[in-house]
């Protein structure tokens, strides 16, 4: 997910992006 303009750093707006990686060796890819 992404949260636009969550804060300011060095005079620029920053976006916050959440990335999740799930590791499950026993699962078959779908």
Coordinates of N, CA and C in Angstrom, one line a residue:
X1 N 0.8 -1.2 0.0 CA 0.0 0.0 0.0 C 0.9 1.2 0.0
X2 N 0.3 2.3 -0.3 CA 1.0 3.6 -0.4 C 0.2 4.7 0.3
X3 N 1.0 5.5 1.1 CA 0.4 6.6 1.8 C 1.1 7.9 1.3
X4 N 0.5 8.7 0.4 CA 1.1 9.8 -0.1 C 1.2 11.0 0.9
X5 N 2.3 11.7 0.8 CA 2.6 12.9 1.5 C 2.4 12.7 3.0
X6 N 3.2 11.8 3.6 CA 3.0 11.5 5.0 C 3.9 12.4 5.9
X7 N 4.9 13.0 5.2 CA 5.8 13.9 6.0 C 6.7 14.7 5.1
X8 N 7.5 15.6 5.7 CA 8.3 16.5 4.9 C 9.8 16.3 5.4
X9 N 10.7 16.1 4.5 CA 12.1 16.0 4.8 C 12.9 16.7 3.8
X10 N 13.8 17.6 4.3 CA 14.6 18.4 3.4 C 13.8 19.2 2.4
X11 N 12.6 19.7 2.9 CA 11.8 20.5 2.1 C 11.0 19.8 1.1
X12 N 11.0 18.5 1.1 CA 10.2 17.7 0.1 C 9.2 16.8 0.8
X13 N 8.0 16.7 0.1 CA 7.0 15.7 0.6 C 7.5 14.3 0.4
X14 N 7.3 13.5 1.4 CA 7.7 12.1 1.3 C 6.5 11.2 1.2
X15 N 6.5 10.2 0.4 CA 5.5 9.1 0.3 C 5.9 7.9 1.1
X16 N 5.0 7.2 1.7 CA 5.4 6.0 2.5 C 4.8 4.8 1.7
X17 N 5.6 3.9 1.4 CA 5.2 2.7 0.7 C 5.4 1.5 1.5
X18 N 4.4 0.7 1.7 CA 4.5 -0.6 2.4 C 4.7 -1.7 1.4
X19 N 5.7 -2.5 1.6 CA 5.9 -3.7 0.8 C 6.1 -4.9 1.7
X20 N 5.4 -6.0 1.3 CA 5.4 -7.2 2.2 C 5.9 -8.4 1.3
X21 N 6.9 -9.1 1.8 CA 7.3 -10.3 1.1 C 7.1 -11.5 2.0
X22 N 6.3 -12.4 1.5 CA 5.9 -13.6 2.2 C 6.7 -14.8 1.7
X23 N 7.5 -15.4 2.6 CA 8.3 -16.6 2.2 C 7.6 -17.8 2.7
X24 N 7.2 -18.7 1.9 CA 6.6 -19.9 2.3 C 7.0 -21.0 1.3
X25 N 8.1 -21.7 1.6 CA 8.6 -22.7 0.7 C 7.7 -23.8 0.4
X26 N 6.7 -24.1 1.2 CA 5.8 -25.3 1.0 C 4.6 -24.9 0.1
X27 N 4.5 -23.7 -0.3 CA 3.3 -23.3 -1.0 C 3.6 -23.3 -2.5
X28 N 2.6 -23.8 -3.3 CA 2.7 -23.8 -4.7 C 2.3 -22.4 -5.2
X29 N 3.0 -21.9 -6.2 CA 2.6 -20.6 -6.8 C 1.3 -20.8 -7.5
X30 N 0.4 -19.7 -7.4 CA -0.8 -19.8 -8.1 C -0.9 -18.8 -9.2

